[in-house]
């Protein structure tokens, strides 16, 4: 956790473009955006992956609430948006601190890559 990049953002050791904060959740713009709106929503607490959520289920809904509020602020609530949680190597999880991608502002394709 000392070296976890998202824990460093939580501690303020790495700068981030923060868009919303609650006592349990922080949301900031992705450093490498894949859509006009691309925001990371993370728990302050270090949870390595959604596969390790057991016992911390409440924070997941708090993350969803934050995502929905940001979507409204970003003006994409009616157009639609995508919430993505990558879990593990084959899904492409590159940061081992639970994070939910909020993507929007352009049409999305399905299936994902
Ligand atoms: P994953 O691939 O694990 O689902 O998503 C990790 C995301 O975190 C990527 O979209 C990547 O661009 C973003 N990211 C990685 N390091 C940083 C950082 O230091 N700051 C910000 N704002 N985003 C980061
Ligand atoms: Zn962490």
Coordinates of N, CA and C and ligand atoms in Angstrom, one line a residue:
X1 N 0.8 -1.2 0.0 CA 0.0 0.0 0.0 C 0.9 1.3 0.0
X2 N 2.1 1.2 0.6 CA 3.0 2.3 0.5 C 3.2 2.8 -0.9
X3 N 3.4 1.8 -1.8 CA 3.7 2.0 -3.2 C 2.5 2.2 -4.1
X4 N 1.3 1.9 -3.6 CA 0.1 1.9 -4.4 C -0.2 3.3 -4.9
X5 N -0.2 3.5 -6.2 CA -0.4 4.8 -6.8 C -1.7 5.5 -6.4
X6 N -2.8 4.7 -6.3 CA -4.0 5.3 -5.9 C -4.0 5.7 -4.4
X7 N -3.4 4.9 -3.5 CA -3.2 5.2 -2.1 C -2.4 6.6 -2.0
X8 N -1.4 6.7 -2.9 CA -0.6 8.0 -2.9 C -1.5 9.2 -3.3
X9 N -2.5 9.0 -4.2 CA -3.4 10.0 -4.6 C -4.3 10.3 -3.3
X10 N -4.8 9.3 -2.6 CA -5.6 9.5 -1.4 C -4.8 10.3 -0.4
X11 N -3.5 10.0 -0.2 CA -2.7 10.7 0.8 C -2.2 12.1 0.3
X12 N -2.5 12.4 -1.0 CA -2.1 13.7 -1.5 C -0.6 13.7 -1.9
X13 N 0.0 12.5 -2.0 CA 1.4 12.5 -2.4 C 1.6 12.6 -3.9
X14 N 0.6 12.2 -4.7 CA 0.5 12.4 -6.1 C -0.6 13.4 -6.4
X15 N -0.4 14.3 -7.3 CA -1.4 15.3 -7.7 C -2.5 14.6 -8.5
X16 N -3.7 14.9 -8.3 CA -4.8 14.4 -9.2 C -5.8 15.5 -9.4
X17 N -6.5 15.5 -10.5 CA -7.6 16.4 -10.8 C -8.9 15.9 -10.2
X18 N -9.0 16.2 -8.9 CA -10.1 15.7 -8.1 C -11.4 16.4 -8.5
X19 N -12.5 15.6 -8.7 CA -13.8 16.2 -9.1 C -14.8 16.0 -8.0
X20 N -14.6 15.0 -7.1 CA -15.6 14.9 -6.0 C -14.9 14.1 -4.9
X21 N -15.2 14.4 -3.6 CA -14.6 13.7 -2.5 C -15.7 13.5 -1.4
X22 N -15.8 12.3 -0.8 CA -16.6 12.1 0.3 C -15.7 11.5 1.4
X23 N -16.3 11.2 2.6 CA -15.4 10.6 3.6 C -14.8 9.3 3.2
X24 N -15.5 8.6 2.3 CA -15.0 7.2 1.9 C -14.5 7.1 0.5
X25 N -14.8 8.1 -0.3 CA -14.6 7.9 -1.8 C -13.9 9.2 -2.3
X26 N -13.0 9.0 -3.3 CA -12.4 10.1 -4.1 C -12.6 9.8 -5.6
X27 N -12.9 10.9 -6.3 CA -13.0 10.7 -7.8 C -12.1 11.8 -8.4
X28 N -11.4 11.3 -9.5 CA -10.5 12.2 -10.1 C -10.4 11.9 -11.6
X29 N -10.0 12.8 -12.4 CA -9.9 12.6 -13.9 C -8.7 11.6 -14.2
X30 N -9.0 10.7 -15.2 CA -8.0 9.8 -15.6 C -6.9 10.5 -16.3
X31 N -5.7 10.0 -16.0 CA -4.5 10.7 -16.6 C -4.4 10.4 -18.1
X32 N -5.0 9.4 -18.6 CA -5.0 9.0 -20.0 C -6.4 8.7 -20.5
X33 N -7.2 9.8 -20.6 CA -8.6 9.6 -20.9 C -9.0 8.9 -22.2
X34 N -9.9 8.0 -22.1 CA -10.4 7.2 -23.2 C -11.8 7.7 -23.7
X35 N -12.3 8.8 -23.2 CA -13.5 9.4 -23.6 C -13.5 10.9 -23.1
X36 N -14.4 11.7 -23.6 CA -14.4 13.1 -23.1 C -14.6 13.2 -21.6
X37 N -15.4 12.4 -21.0 CA -15.4 12.2 -19.6 C -14.8 10.9 -19.2
X38 N -13.7 10.9 -18.5 CA -13.1 9.6 -18.0 C -12.6 9.9 -16.6
X39 N -13.3 9.4 -15.6 CA -13.1 9.6 -14.2 C -12.9 8.3 -13.5
X40 N -11.9 8.3 -12.6 CA -11.7 7.2 -11.7 C -12.4 7.4 -10.3
X41 N -13.2 6.5 -9.9 CA -13.9 6.6 -8.6 C -13.3 5.5 -7.7
X42 N -12.7 5.9 -6.6 CA -12.0 4.9 -5.8 C -12.4 5.0 -4.3
X43 N -12.3 3.9 -3.6 CA -12.4 4.0 -2.1 C -11.1 4.6 -1.5
X44 N -11.2 5.3 -0.4 CA -10.0 5.8 0.3 C -9.3 4.6 0.8
X45 N -10.0 3.6 1.3 CA -9.4 2.4 1.8 C -8.8 1.6 0.7
X46 N -7.7 1.0 1.0 CA -7.0 0.1 0.0 C -7.8 -1.2 -0.1
X47 N -8.4 -1.5 -1.2 CA -9.0 -2.8 -1.5 C -8.4 -3.1 -2.9
X48 N -7.8 -4.2 -3.0 CA -6.9 -4.5 -4.2 C -7.8 -4.6 -5.5
X49 N -9.0 -5.2 -5.3 CA -9.8 -5.5 -6.5 C -11.2 -5.7 -6.1
X50 N -12.1 -5.7 -7.1 CA -13.5 -6.0 -6.8 C -13.7 -7.4 -6.4
X51 N -12.7 -8.3 -6.7 CA -12.8 -9.7 -6.3 C -12.6 -9.8 -4.7
X52 N -12.1 -8.7 -4.1 CA -11.8 -8.7 -2.7 C -12.8 -7.8 -1.9
X53 N -14.0 -7.6 -2.5 CA -14.9 -6.6 -1.9 C -15.6 -7.1 -0.6
X54 N -15.6 -8.5 -0.5 CA -16.4 -9.0 0.7 C -16.0 -8.3 2.0
X55 N -17.0 -7.9 2.7 CA -16.8 -7.2 4.0 C -16.8 -5.7 3.8
X56 N -16.7 -5.2 2.5 CA -16.6 -3.8 2.3 C -17.7 -3.4 1.2
X57 N -18.8 -4.2 1.2 CA -19.8 -4.0 0.1 C -20.4 -2.6 0.1
X58 N -20.5 -2.0 1.3 CA -21.1 -0.6 1.4 C -20.4 0.4 0.5
X59 N -19.1 0.3 0.5 CA -18.3 1.3 -0.2 C -18.6 1.3 -1.7
X60 N -18.9 0.1 -2.2 CA -19.2 0.0 -3.6 C -20.4 0.8 -4.0
X61 N -21.4 0.8 -3.2 CA -22.6 1.6 -3.6 C -22.3 3.1 -3.4
X62 N -21.5 3.4 -2.4 CA -21.1 4.8 -2.3 C -20.3 5.3 -3.5
X63 N -19.5 4.4 -4.1 CA -18.8 4.7 -5.4 C -19.8 4.9 -6.5
X64 N -20.8 4.1 -6.6 CA -21.8 4.2 -7.6 C -22.6 5.5 -7.4
X65 N -22.9 5.9 -6.2 CA -23.6 7.2 -5.9 C -22.8 8.3 -6.4
X66 N -21.5 8.3 -6.1 CA -20.6 9.4 -6.6 C -20.5 9.4 -8.1
X67 N -20.4 8.2 -8.7 CA -20.4 8.2 -10.2 C -21.6 8.8 -10.8
X68 N -22.8 8.5 -10.3 CA -24.0 9.0 -10.8 C -24.1 10.6 -10.6
X69 N -23.6 11.0 -9.5 CA -23.6 12.5 -9.2 C -22.7 13.2 -10.2
X70 N -21.5 12.6 -10.4 CA -20.6 13.2 -11.3 C -21.2 13.2 -12.8
X71 N -21.8 12.1 -13.1 CA -22.4 12.1 -14.5 C -23.4 13.2 -14.7
X72 N -24.2 13.5 -13.6 CA -25.1 14.6 -13.7 C -24.3 16.0 -13.9
X73 N -23.3 16.1 -13.1 CA -22.5 17.4 -13.1 C -21.8 17.5 -14.5
X74 N -21.4 16.4 -15.1 CA -20.7 16.4 -16.4 C -21.7 16.6 -17.5
X75 N -23.0 16.5 -17.2 CA -24.0 16.7 -18.3 C -24.2 15.5 -19.2
X76 N -23.9 14.3 -18.6 CA -24.0 13.1 -19.5 C -25.1 12.1 -18.9
X77 N -25.8 12.6 -17.9 CA -26.8 11.7 -17.3 C -27.8 11.2 -18.2
X78 N -28.3 12.1 -19.1 CA -29.4 11.7 -20.0 C -28.8 10.9 -21.2
X79 N -27.7 11.4 -21.7 CA -27.0 10.7 -22.9 C -26.6 9.3 -22.6
X80 N -26.2 9.1 -21.3 CA -25.8 7.7 -20.9 C -24.3 7.7 -20.7
X81 N -23.8 6.7 -20.0 CA -22.4 6.6 -19.6 C -22.2 5.2 -19.2
X82 N -20.9 4.9 -19.1 CA -20.5 3.5 -18.7 C -19.7 3.5 -17.5
X83 N -20.0 2.5 -16.6 CA -19.2 2.3 -15.4 C -18.5 1.0 -15.6
X84 N -17.2 1.0 -15.4 CA -16.4 -0.2 -15.7 C -15.5 -0.5 -14.5
X85 N -15.5 -1.8 -14.1 CA -14.5 -2.2 -13.1 C -13.7 -3.4 -13.7
X86 N -12.5 -3.2 -14.1 CA -11.6 -4.2 -14.6 C -11.1 -5.0 -13.4
X87 N -11.1 -6.4 -13.5 CA -10.7 -7.2 -12.4 C -9.7 -8.3 -12.9
X88 N -8.5 -8.1 -12.5 CA -7.5 -9.1 -12.8 C -6.8 -8.9 -14.2
X89 N -5.8 -9.8 -14.5 CA -5.0 -9.6 -15.7 C -5.8 -9.6 -17.0
X90 N -6.6 -10.6 -17.2 CA -7.3 -10.7 -18.5 C -8.3 -9.6 -18.8
X91 N -8.8 -9.0 -17.7 CA -9.7 -7.8 -17.9 C -8.9 -6.5 -18.0
X92 N -7.6 -6.6 -17.8 CA -6.7 -5.4 -18.0 C -6.6 -4.5 -16.8
X93 N -6.8 -5.1 -15.6 CA -6.6 -4.2 -14.4 C -5.1 -4.0 -14.2
X94 N -4.8 -2.7 -14.3 CA -3.3 -2.3 -14.2 C -3.0 -1.7 -12.9
X95 N -4.0 -1.2 -12.1 CA -3.7 -0.6 -10.8 C -4.5 -1.5 -9.8
X96 N -3.7 -2.0 -8.8 CA -4.3 -3.0 -7.9 C -4.8 -2.2 -6.7
X97 N -5.7 -1.3 -6.9 CA -6.5 -0.6 -5.9 C -7.8 -0.4 -6.6
X98 N -8.9 -0.9 -6.0 CA -10.2 -0.9 -6.6 C -10.5 0.4 -7.2
X99 N -11.0 0.5 -8.4 CA -11.4 1.7 -9.1 C -12.5 1.4 -10.1
X100 N -13.4 2.4 -10.2 CA -14.5 2.3 -11.1 C -14.3 3.4 -12.2
X101 N -14.3 3.0 -13.4 CA -14.2 4.0 -14.5 C -15.6 4.6 -14.8
X102 N -15.7 5.9 -14.9 CA -16.9 6.5 -15.4 C -16.5 7.1 -16.8
X103 N -17.1 6.5 -17.8 CA -16.8 6.9 -19.2 C -18.0 7.5 -19.8
X104 N -17.9 8.6 -20.5 CA -19.0 9.1 -21.2 C -18.6 10.3 -22.1
X105 N -19.6 10.8 -22.8 CA -19.4 12.0 -23.7 C -19.2 11.6 -25.1
X106 N -19.3 10.3 -25.4 CA -19.2 9.8 -26.8 C -20.0 8.5 -26.8
X107 N -20.5 8.1 -28.0 CA -21.1 6.8 -28.1 C -20.1 5.7 -27.8
X108 N -20.6 4.6 -27.1 CA -19.8 3.5 -26.7 C -20.2 2.3 -27.6
X109 N -19.2 1.5 -27.9 CA -19.4 0.3 -28.6 C -19.6 -0.9 -27.7
X110 N -20.2 -2.0 -28.2 CA -20.3 -3.2 -27.4 C -20.2 -4.4 -28.4
X111 N -19.5 -5.5 -28.2 CA -18.8 -5.7 -26.9 C -17.5 -4.9 -26.8
X112 N -17.0 -4.8 -25.5 CA -15.8 -4.1 -25.3 C -14.6 -4.9 -25.8
X113 N -13.5 -4.3 -26.0 CA -12.3 -5.0 -26.5 C -11.8 -6.2 -25.7
Ligands
LIG1 P1 -7.2 -0.2 -15.1 O1 -6.5 -0.4 -16.4 O2 -6.5 -0.8 -13.9 O3 -8.7 -0.6 -15.1 O4 -7.3 1.4 -14.9 C1 -6.3 2.1 -14.4 C2 -6.5 3.5 -14.8 O5 -5.8 4.4 -14.0 C3 -6.0 3.8 -16.2 O6 -7.1 4.3 -17.0 C4 -4.9 4.8 -16.1 O7 -4.9 5.8 -17.1 C5 -5.2 5.4 -14.7 N1 -4.1 5.9 -14.0 C6 -3.0 5.2 -13.7 N2 -2.1 6.0 -12.9 C7 -2.8 7.2 -12.7 C8 -2.4 8.4 -12.1 O8 -1.3 8.5 -11.5 N3 -3.3 9.4 -12.1 C9 -4.5 9.3 -12.7 N4 -5.3 10.4 -12.7 N5 -4.9 8.2 -13.4 C10 -4.0 7.1 -13.4
LIG2 ZN1 -4.1 1.5 -2.7

